[in-house]
Amino acid sequence: QVQLVQSGGGSVQAGGSLRLSCAASGYSYSSKCMSWVRQAPGKEREWVASIDGAGSGRYADSVKGRFTISEDNAKNILYLQMDSLKPEDTAMYYCAGRLTFYCRGDYSYWGQGTQVTVSS
């Protein structure tokens, strides 16, 4: 049974920082693509960042330079460090895992979601 359990998030003022974590059981992050996706109320789901099986990160233009995706393969934990947060970053954030080395195709697993609220 695969589980992705998220923690972190919360409320912060604009300019602040938060870190999201996503711990996996029954599933190894090693050599697989992991991603963070967010969805704000009334908006489409938006891809935020991915890290592929080689550890290379990619970011949406809206978060580039402010967010950092990383993973601890030994602990099987995915992170999203969010700095210089803006009100438009307010959303429910989800970690998502694939079974592939590269970040292509559908997501196979999802975390439960964690709310991030940024006030101005």
Tab-separated table of N, CA, C and O in Angstrom:
chain	number	residue	atom	x	y	z
A	1	GLN	N	0.845	-1.190	0.000
A	1	GLN	CA	0.000	0.000	0.000
A	1	GLN	C	0.879	1.239	0.000
A	1	GLN	O	1.654	1.445	0.914
A	2	VAL	N	0.749	2.032	-1.034
A	2	VAL	CA	1.535	3.258	-1.151
A	2	VAL	C	0.813	4.395	-0.452
A	2	VAL	O	-0.389	4.599	-0.645
A	3	GLN	N	1.572	5.122	0.344
A	3	GLN	CA	1.035	6.326	0.973
A	3	GLN	C	2.033	7.454	0.855
A	3	GLN	O	3.217	7.275	1.102
A	4	LEU	N	1.547	8.614	0.474
A	4	LEU	CA	2.341	9.838	0.496
A	4	LEU	C	1.687	10.744	1.528
A	4	LEU	O	0.550	11.177	1.349
A	5	VAL	N	2.410	11.011	2.606
A	5	VAL	CA	1.850	11.785	3.716
A	5	VAL	C	2.541	13.133	3.787
A	5	VAL	O	3.753	13.208	3.996
A	6	GLN	N	1.755	14.170	3.628
A	6	GLN	CA	2.294	15.521	3.604
A	6	GLN	C	2.260	16.175	4.971
A	6	GLN	O	1.392	15.868	5.801
A	7	SER	N	3.198	17.088	5.182
A	7	SER	CA	3.215	17.912	6.384
A	7	SER	C	3.788	19.273	6.010
A	7	SER	O	4.345	19.457	4.927
A	8	GLY	N	3.674	20.199	6.945
A	8	GLY	CA	4.110	21.558	6.679
A	8	GLY	C	2.941	22.399	6.208
A	8	GLY	O	1.790	22.027	6.353
A	9	GLY	N	3.240	23.505	5.613
A	9	GLY	CA	2.182	24.408	5.173
A	9	GLY	C	1.699	25.271	6.320
A	9	GLY	O	2.294	25.333	7.381
A	10	GLY	N	0.605	25.971	6.075
A	10	GLY	CA	0.048	26.853	7.089
A	10	GLY	C	-0.153	28.244	6.532
A	10	GLY	O	-0.274	28.435	5.325
A	11	SER	N	-0.171	29.209	7.449
A	11	SER	CA	-0.404	30.603	7.057
A	11	SER	C	0.842	31.432	7.312
A	11	SER	O	1.513	31.252	8.334
A	12	VAL	N	1.123	32.350	6.410
A	12	VAL	CA	2.308	33.187	6.532
A	12	VAL	C	2.033	34.508	5.834
A	12	VAL	O	1.171	34.586	4.944
A	13	GLN	N	2.749	35.539	6.229
A	13	GLN	CA	2.624	36.830	5.554
A	13	GLN	C	3.474	36.843	4.293
A	13	GLN	O	4.454	36.106	4.173
A	14	ALA	N	3.100	37.701	3.389
A	14	ALA	CA	3.856	37.845	2.148
A	14	ALA	C	5.324	38.130	2.463
A	14	ALA	O	5.642	38.900	3.383
A	15	GLY	N	6.196	37.468	1.708
A	15	GLY	CA	7.621	37.594	1.942
A	15	GLY	C	8.184	36.525	2.849
A	15	GLY	O	9.410	36.375	2.959
A	16	GLY	N	7.297	35.779	3.485
A	16	GLY	CA	7.730	34.743	4.407
A	16	GLY	C	8.081	33.442	3.709
A	16	GLY	O	8.054	33.350	2.479
A	17	SER	N	8.388	32.435	4.526
A	17	SER	CA	8.824	31.140	4.003
A	17	SER	C	8.062	30.007	4.680
A	17	SER	O	7.638	30.120	5.837
A	18	LEU	N	7.905	28.938	3.932
A	18	LEU	CA	7.340	27.702	4.459
A	18	LEU	C	8.049	26.532	3.799
A	18	LEU	O	8.561	26.662	2.675
A	19	ARG	N	8.026	25.391	4.459
A	19	ARG	CA	8.555	24.187	3.852
A	19	ARG	C	7.523	23.072	3.937
A	19	ARG	O	6.990	22.791	5.018
A	20	LEU	N	7.265	22.465	2.808
A	20	LEU	CA	6.376	21.317	2.728
A	20	LEU	C	7.198	20.038	2.662
A	20	LEU	O	8.267	20.019	2.052
A	21	SER	N	6.675	18.995	3.286
A	21	SER	CA	7.316	17.683	3.241
A	21	SER	C	6.316	16.651	2.757
A	21	SER	O	5.099	16.800	2.957
A	22	CYS	N	6.842	15.605	2.156
A	22	CYS	CA	6.000	14.521	1.649
A	22	CYS	C	6.747	13.218	1.882
A	22	CYS	O	7.735	12.941	1.195
A	23	ALA	N	6.295	12.453	2.858
A	23	ALA	CA	6.963	11.210	3.233
A	23	ALA	C	6.230	10.030	2.622
A	23	ALA	O	5.003	9.932	2.702
A	24	ALA	N	7.001	9.137	2.029
A	24	ALA	CA	6.405	7.998	1.332
A	24	ALA	C	6.590	6.704	2.101
A	24	ALA	O	7.620	6.493	2.746
A	25	SER	N	5.585	5.878	2.032
A	25	SER	CA	5.713	4.506	2.505
A	25	SER	C	5.200	3.583	1.409
A	25	SER	O	4.276	3.937	0.682
A	26	GLY	N	5.840	2.430	1.268
A	26	GLY	CA	5.450	1.502	0.218
A	26	GLY	C	5.863	1.961	-1.167
A	26	GLY	O	5.385	1.421	-2.168
A	27	TYR	N	6.734	2.946	-1.228
A	27	TYR	CA	7.112	3.556	-2.513
A	27	TYR	C	8.454	4.228	-2.313
A	27	TYR	O	8.672	4.904	-1.318
A	28	SER	N	9.370	4.041	-3.261
A	28	SER	CA	10.683	4.649	-3.162
A	28	SER	C	10.813	5.804	-4.150
A	28	SER	O	10.458	5.684	-5.317
A	29	TYR	N	11.339	6.923	-3.652
A	29	TYR	CA	11.558	8.076	-4.519
A	29	TYR	C	12.769	7.879	-5.424
A	29	TYR	O	12.926	8.593	-6.412
A	30	SER	N	13.615	6.951	-5.062
A	30	SER	CA	14.863	6.791	-5.785
A	30	SER	C	14.610	6.521	-7.267
A	30	SER	O	13.832	5.645	-7.626
A	31	SER	N	15.266	7.300	-8.106
A	31	SER	CA	15.193	7.144	-9.564
A	31	SER	C	13.786	7.306	-10.124
A	31	SER	O	13.428	6.714	-11.135
A	32	LYS	N	12.986	8.110	-9.476
A	32	LYS	CA	11.641	8.372	-9.984
A	32	LYS	C	11.372	9.870	-9.970
A	32	LYS	O	11.951	10.614	-9.198
A	33	CYS	N	10.464	10.274	-10.813
A	33	CYS	CA	10.068	11.672	-10.873
A	33	CYS	C	9.042	11.969	-9.784
A	33	CYS	O	8.043	11.269	-9.664
A	34	MET	N	9.295	13.023	-9.032
A	34	MET	CA	8.348	13.500	-8.026
A	34	MET	C	8.007	14.956	-8.318
A	34	MET	O	8.850	15.698	-8.818
A	35	SER	N	6.805	15.343	-7.984
A	35	SER	CA	6.360	16.694	-8.314
A	35	SER	C	5.547	17.300	-7.187
A	35	SER	O	5.040	16.591	-6.316
A	36	TRP	N	5.429	18.615	-7.261
A	36	TRP	CA	4.479	19.363	-6.436
A	36	TRP	C	3.505	20.048	-7.383
A	36	TRP	O	3.905	20.636	-8.392
A	37	VAL	N	2.250	19.972	-7.027
A	37	VAL	CA	1.167	20.546	-7.817
A	37	VAL	C	0.289	21.332	-6.853
A	37	VAL	O	0.162	20.960	-5.691
A	38	ARG	N	-0.304	22.418	-7.308
A	38	ARG	CA	-1.178	23.196	-6.421
A	38	ARG	C	-2.480	23.527	-7.125
A	38	ARG	O	-2.566	23.541	-8.358
A	39	GLN	N	-3.471	23.808	-6.312
A	39	GLN	CA	-4.766	24.216	-6.841
A	39	GLN	C	-5.389	25.244	-5.924
A	39	GLN	O	-5.604	24.979	-4.735
A	40	ALA	N	-5.646	26.406	-6.484
A	40	ALA	CA	-6.302	27.478	-5.747
A	40	ALA	C	-7.811	27.380	-5.977
A	40	ALA	O	-8.249	26.847	-7.007
A	41	PRO	N	-8.604	27.884	-5.053
A	41	PRO	CA	-10.062	27.811	-5.211
A	41	PRO	C	-10.516	28.436	-6.521
A	41	PRO	O	-10.112	29.558	-6.862
A	42	GLY	N	-11.322	27.700	-7.277
A	42	GLY	CA	-11.860	28.224	-8.519
A	42	GLY	C	-10.883	28.237	-9.681
A	42	GLY	O	-11.204	28.765	-10.752
A	43	LYS	N	-9.703	27.671	-9.458
A	43	LYS	CA	-8.699	27.675	-10.524
A	43	LYS	C	-8.313	26.249	-10.908
A	43	LYS	O	-8.558	25.291	-10.159
A	44	GLU	N	-7.699	26.135	-12.071
A	44	GLU	CA	-7.208	24.851	-12.539
A	44	GLU	C	-6.008	24.410	-11.715
A	44	GLU	O	-5.281	25.240	-11.144
A	45	ARG	N	-5.802	23.104	-11.683
A	45	ARG	CA	-4.609	22.582	-11.035
A	45	ARG	C	-3.381	23.086	-11.781
A	45	ARG	O	-3.379	23.138	-13.009
A	46	GLU	N	-2.344	23.438	-11.037
A	46	GLU	CA	-1.151	24.043	-11.626
A	46	GLU	C	0.091	23.271	-11.188
A	46	GLU	O	0.316	23.089	-9.980
A	47	TRP	N	0.887	22.865	-12.129
A	47	TRP	CA	2.153	22.230	-11.808
A	47	TRP	C	3.100	23.275	-11.225
A	47	TRP	O	3.184	24.403	-11.738
A	48	VAL	N	3.823	22.925	-10.176
A	48	VAL	CA	4.715	23.851	-9.499
A	48	VAL	C	6.177	23.504	-9.750
A	48	VAL	O	6.973	24.358	-10.138
A	49	ALA	N	6.541	22.256	-9.488
A	49	ALA	CA	7.944	21.867	-9.607
A	49	ALA	C	8.032	20.352	-9.708
A	49	ALA	O	7.145	19.635	-9.241
A	50	SER	N	9.123	19.887	-10.318
A	50	SER	CA	9.403	18.459	-10.416
A	50	SER	C	10.880	18.206	-10.206
A	50	SER	O	11.719	19.078	-10.477
A	51	ILE	N	11.173	17.010	-9.732
A	51	ILE	CA	12.545	16.554	-9.632
A	51	ILE	C	12.589	15.166	-10.238
A	51	ILE	O	11.804	14.295	-9.864
A	52	ASP	N	13.483	14.957	-11.222
A	52	ASP	CA	13.465	13.686	-11.922
A	52	ASP	C	14.369	12.668	-11.224
A	52	ASP	O	14.943	12.942	-10.162
A	53	GLY	N	14.491	11.498	-11.816
A	53	GLY	CA	15.258	10.420	-11.208
A	53	GLY	C	16.737	10.731	-11.045
A	53	GLY	O	17.421	10.104	-10.229
A	54	ALA	N	17.224	11.709	-11.810
A	54	ALA	CA	18.628	12.111	-11.688
A	54	ALA	C	18.813	13.245	-10.691
A	54	ALA	O	19.935	13.707	-10.487
A	55	GLY	N	17.726	13.709	-10.120
A	55	GLY	CA	17.795	14.792	-9.153
A	55	GLY	C	17.747	16.180	-9.757
A	55	GLY	O	18.018	17.175	-9.067
A	56	SER	N	17.374	16.275	-11.015
A	56	SER	CA	17.289	17.579	-11.670
A	56	SER	C	15.918	18.200	-11.437
A	56	SER	O	14.891	17.564	-11.680
A	57	GLY	N	15.925	19.440	-10.970
A	57	GLY	CA	14.675	20.126	-10.683
A	57	GLY	C	14.242	21.048	-11.804
A	57	GLY	O	15.072	21.607	-12.529
A	58	ARG	N	12.944	21.164	-11.961
A	58	ARG	CA	12.344	22.102	-12.910
A	58	ARG	C	11.216	22.816	-12.209
A	58	ARG	O	10.548	22.237	-11.343
A	59	TYR	N	10.979	24.065	-12.621
A	59	TYR	CA	10.028	24.911	-11.916
A	59	TYR	C	9.121	25.651	-12.880
A	59	TYR	O	9.536	26.034	-13.976
A	60	ALA	N	7.915	25.882	-12.427
A	60	ALA	CA	7.027	26.772	-13.156
A	60	ALA	C	7.601	28.182	-13.095
A	60	ALA	O	8.243	28.561	-12.106
A	61	ASP	N	7.370	28.946	-14.131
A	61	ASP	CA	7.910	30.313	-14.166
A	61	ASP	C	7.427	31.136	-12.974
A	61	ASP	O	8.150	31.998	-12.479
A	62	SER	N	6.236	30.848	-12.507
A	62	SER	CA	5.646	31.638	-11.424
A	62	SER	C	6.371	31.453	-10.092
A	62	SER	O	6.235	32.288	-9.193
A	63	VAL	N	7.141	30.376	-9.952
A	63	VAL	CA	7.814	30.123	-8.675
A	63	VAL	C	9.327	30.056	-8.821
A	63	VAL	O	10.043	29.941	-7.823
A	64	LYS	N	9.816	30.127	-10.032
A	64	LYS	CA	11.252	29.995	-10.278
A	64	LYS	C	12.023	31.062	-9.518
A	64	LYS	O	11.650	32.235	-9.509
A	65	GLY	N	13.089	30.627	-8.844
A	65	GLY	CA	13.894	31.548	-8.066
A	65	GLY	C	13.398	31.745	-6.644
A	65	GLY	O	14.094	32.344	-5.815
A	66	ARG	N	12.187	31.247	-6.354
A	66	ARG	CA	11.626	31.400	-4.999
A	66	ARG	C	11.417	30.039	-4.321
A	66	ARG	O	11.514	29.952	-3.093
A	67	PHE	N	11.101	29.023	-5.088
A	67	PHE	CA	10.839	27.686	-4.549
A	67	PHE	C	11.983	26.754	-4.908
A	67	PHE	O	12.602	26.886	-5.975
A	68	THR	N	12.221	25.789	-4.020
A	68	THR	CA	13.246	24.782	-4.269
A	68	THR	C	12.691	23.406	-3.940
A	68	THR	O	12.230	23.183	-2.816
A	69	ILE	N	12.754	22.504	-4.914
A	69	ILE	CA	12.327	21.132	-4.696
A	69	ILE	C	13.563	20.290	-4.402
A	69	ILE	O	14.618	20.474	-5.020
A	70	SER	N	13.433	19.389	-3.437
A	70	SER	CA	14.549	18.515	-3.104
A	70	SER	C	14.004	17.216	-2.525
A	70	SER	O	12.816	17.124	-2.215
A	71	GLU	N	14.871	16.247	-2.389
A	71	GLU	CA	14.431	14.980	-1.812
A	71	GLU	C	15.562	14.343	-1.036
A	71	GLU	O	16.741	14.573	-1.323
A	72	ASP	N	15.175	13.606	-0.020
A	72	ASP	CA	16.103	12.815	0.771
A	72	ASP	C	15.752	11.363	0.472
A	72	ASP	O	14.801	10.819	1.016
A	73	ASN	N	16.512	10.760	-0.429
A	73	ASN	CA	16.186	9.394	-0.853
A	73	ASN	C	16.355	8.391	0.282
A	73	ASN	O	15.643	7.388	0.329
A	74	ALA	N	17.284	8.658	1.171
A	74	ALA	CA	17.503	7.730	2.277
A	74	ALA	C	16.281	7.689	3.190
A	74	ALA	O	15.917	6.637	3.718
A	75	LYS	N	15.643	8.842	3.377
A	75	LYS	CA	14.468	8.924	4.251
A	75	LYS	C	13.171	8.845	3.454
A	75	LYS	O	12.088	8.778	4.053
A	76	ASN	N	13.278	8.874	2.139
A	76	ASN	CA	12.089	8.830	1.293
A	76	ASN	C	11.161	10.023	1.566
A	76	ASN	O	9.936	9.864	1.737
A	77	ILE	N	11.750	11.201	1.633
A	77	ILE	CA	10.982	12.422	1.883
A	77	ILE	C	11.261	13.422	0.767
A	77	ILE	O	12.402	13.664	0.407
A	78	LEU	N	10.197	13.995	0.258
A	78	LEU	CA	10.262	15.051	-0.741
A	78	LEU	C	9.977	16.376	-0.044
A	78	LEU	O	9.115	16.429	0.839
A	79	TYR	N	10.690	17.416	-0.460
A	79	TYR	CA	10.506	18.728	0.150
A	79	TYR	C	10.184	19.772	-0.911
A	79	TYR	O	10.550	19.655	-2.072
A	80	LEU	N	9.513	20.821	-0.442
A	80	LEU	CA	9.356	22.027	-1.245
A	80	LEU	C	9.605	23.206	-0.316
A	80	LEU	O	8.793	23.494	0.564
A	81	GLN	N	10.749	23.840	-0.492
A	81	GLN	CA	11.077	25.047	0.262
A	81	GLN	C	10.517	26.238	-0.500
A	81	GLN	O	10.843	26.431	-1.672
A	82	MET	N	9.668	27.004	0.167
A	82	MET	CA	9.006	28.133	-0.477
A	82	MET	C	9.430	29.412	0.226
A	82	MET	O	9.123	29.605	1.406
A	83	ASP	N	10.140	30.256	-0.491
A	83	ASP	CA	10.605	31.530	0.040
A	83	ASP	C	9.958	32.678	-0.727
A	83	ASP	O	9.422	32.494	-1.813
A	84	SER	N	10.046	33.850	-0.144
A	84	SER	CA	9.479	35.056	-0.766
A	84	SER	C	8.046	34.804	-1.232
A	84	SER	O	7.664	35.123	-2.369
A	85	LEU	N	7.259	34.245	-0.351
A	85	LEU	CA	5.899	33.875	-0.716
A	85	LEU	C	5.045	35.093	-1.032
A	85	LEU	O	5.210	36.169	-0.451
A	86	LYS	N	4.133	34.878	-1.972
A	86	LYS	CA	3.229	35.928	-2.422
A	86	LYS	C	1.782	35.482	-2.189
A	86	LYS	O	1.513	34.275	-2.147
A	87	PRO	N	0.867	36.416	-2.070
A	87	PRO	CA	-0.547	36.031	-1.893
A	87	PRO	C	-1.037	35.094	-3.005
A	87	PRO	O	-1.860	34.211	-2.734
A	88	GLU	N	-0.527	35.255	-4.192
A	88	GLU	CA	-0.962	34.390	-5.300
A	88	GLU	C	-0.434	32.958	-5.190
A	88	GLU	O	-0.811	32.099	-5.979
A	89	ASP	N	0.419	32.689	-4.204
A	89	ASP	CA	0.856	31.320	-3.933
A	89	ASP	C	-0.149	30.564	-3.067
A	89	ASP	O	0.004	29.362	-2.844
A	90	THR	N	-1.149	31.255	-2.576
A	90	THR	CA	-2.175	30.622	-1.749
A	90	THR	C	-2.892	29.537	-2.531
A	90	THR	O	-3.423	29.777	-3.625
A	91	ALA	N	-2.871	28.323	-2.001
A	91	ALA	CA	-3.468	27.180	-2.693
A	91	ALA	C	-3.341	25.946	-1.812
A	91	ALA	O	-2.643	25.955	-0.794
A	92	MET	N	-4.005	24.882	-2.241
A	92	MET	CA	-3.770	23.567	-1.670
A	92	MET	C	-2.627	22.941	-2.468
A	92	MET	O	-2.684	22.924	-3.706
A	93	TYR	N	-1.633	22.464	-1.771
A	93	TYR	CA	-0.460	21.897	-2.424
A	93	TYR	C	-0.468	20.380	-2.273
A	93	TYR	O	-0.735	19.854	-1.185
A	94	TYR	N	-0.134	19.699	-3.360
A	94	TYR	CA	-0.103	18.243	-3.368
A	94	TYR	C	1.250	17.747	-3.862
A	94	TYR	O	1.793	18.293	-4.832
A	95	CYS	N	1.774	16.716	-3.213
A	95	CYS	CA	2.902	16.022	-3.802
A	95	CYS	C	2.336	14.897	-4.667
A	95	CYS	O	1.254	14.369	-4.403
A	96	ALA	N	3.080	14.570	-5.710
A	96	ALA	CA	2.615	13.553	-6.652
A	96	ALA	C	3.812	12.765	-7.153
A	96	ALA	O	4.866	13.352	-7.424
A	97	GLY	N	3.644	11.474	-7.264
A	97	GLY	CA	4.727	10.617	-7.686
A	97	GLY	C	4.423	9.850	-8.958
A	97	GLY	O	3.273	9.469	-9.193
A	98	ARG	N	5.431	9.671	-9.724
A	98	ARG	CA	5.322	8.830	-10.920
A	98	ARG	C	6.135	7.565	-10.714
A	98	ARG	O	6.933	7.466	-9.780
A	99	LEU	N	5.982	6.638	-11.614
A	99	LEU	CA	6.758	5.405	-11.594
A	99	LEU	C	7.900	5.464	-12.595
A	99	LEU	O	8.582	4.464	-12.803
A	100	THR	N	8.105	6.629	-13.190
A	100	THR	CA	9.096	6.778	-14.245
A	100	THR	C	10.284	7.617	-13.785
A	100	THR	O	10.172	8.446	-12.881
A	101	PHE	N	11.410	7.432	-14.438
A	101	PHE	CA	12.638	8.179	-14.144
A	101	PHE	C	12.472	9.642	-14.550
A	101	PHE	O	12.825	10.559	-13.802
A	102	TYR	N	11.938	9.830	-15.740
A	102	TYR	CA	11.720	11.188	-16.239
A	102	TYR	C	10.274	11.604	-15.983
A	102	TYR	O	9.388	10.790	-15.772
A	103	CYS	N	10.083	12.907	-16.018
A	103	CYS	CA	8.785	13.458	-15.626
A	103	CYS	C	7.840	13.521	-16.814
A	103	CYS	O	7.555	14.594	-17.350
A	104	ARG	N	7.368	12.371	-17.203
A	104	ARG	CA	6.433	12.265	-18.317
A	104	ARG	C	5.312	11.338	-17.924
A	104	ARG	O	5.486	10.432	-17.128
A	105	GLY	N	4.148	11.579	-18.492
A	105	GLY	CA	3.036	10.685	-18.231
A	105	GLY	C	2.262	11.060	-16.988
A	105	GLY	O	2.485	12.095	-16.367
A	106	ASP	N	1.332	10.221	-16.657
A	106	ASP	CA	0.436	10.499	-15.543
A	106	ASP	C	1.109	10.280	-14.191
A	106	ASP	O	2.059	9.522	-14.065
A	107	TYR	N	0.555	10.945	-13.198
A	107	TYR	CA	0.970	10.707	-11.828
A	107	TYR	C	0.315	9.411	-11.338
A	107	TYR	O	-0.835	9.127	-11.655
A	108	SER	N	1.074	8.662	-10.554
A	108	SER	CA	0.538	7.405	-10.033
A	108	SER	C	0.056	7.530	-8.601
A	108	SER	O	-0.860	6.803	-8.184
A	109	TYR	N	0.672	8.422	-7.844
A	109	TYR	CA	0.341	8.545	-6.432
A	109	TYR	C	0.232	10.015	-6.036
A	109	TYR	O	0.948	10.865	-6.579
A	110	TRP	N	-0.639	10.277	-5.059
A	110	TRP	CA	-0.869	11.634	-4.593
A	110	TRP	C	-0.820	11.701	-3.077
A	110	TRP	O	-1.262	10.762	-2.394
A	111	GLY	N	-0.307	12.825	-2.570
A	111	GLY	CA	-0.427	13.098	-1.161
A	111	GLY	C	-1.825	13.631	-0.853
A	111	GLY	O	-2.628	13.864	-1.767
A	112	GLN	N	-2.092	13.817	0.420
A	112	GLN	CA	-3.439	14.218	0.831
A	112	GLN	C	-3.699	15.715	0.665
A	112	GLN	O	-4.843	16.158	0.751
A	113	GLY	N	-2.658	16.464	0.415
A	113	GLY	CA	-2.809	17.904	0.247
A	113	GLY	C	-2.549	18.651	1.543
A	113	GLY	O	-2.844	18.148	2.633
A	114	THR	N	-1.990	19.844	1.407
A	114	THR	CA	-1.773	20.704	2.557
A	114	THR	C	-1.996	22.155	2.128
A	114	THR	O	-1.573	22.563	1.054
A	115	GLN	N	-2.676	22.899	2.966
A	115	GLN	CA	-3.045	24.268	2.617
A	115	GLN	C	-1.912	25.239	2.910
A	115	GLN	O	-1.300	25.196	3.980
A	116	VAL	N	-1.673	26.109	1.967
A	116	VAL	CA	-0.745	27.224	2.140
A	116	VAL	C	-1.526	28.510	1.915
A	116	VAL	O	-2.161	28.672	0.867
A	117	THR	N	-1.492	29.395	2.894
A	117	THR	CA	-2.200	30.669	2.799
A	117	THR	C	-1.211	31.797	3.041
A	117	THR	O	-0.546	31.826	4.077
A	118	VAL	N	-1.127	32.703	2.079
A	118	VAL	CA	-0.207	33.829	2.174
A	118	VAL	C	-1.020	35.109	2.205
A	118	VAL	O	-1.782	35.399	1.277
A	119	SER	N	-0.863	35.877	3.260
A	119	SER	CA	-1.616	37.119	3.407
A	119	SER	C	-0.738	38.316	3.040
A	119	SER	O	0.482	38.292	3.239
A	120	SER	N	-1.395	39.337	2.543
A	120	SER	CA	-0.645	40.519	2.109
A	120	SER	C	-0.460	41.506	3.239
A	120	SER	O	-1.046	41.387	4.306
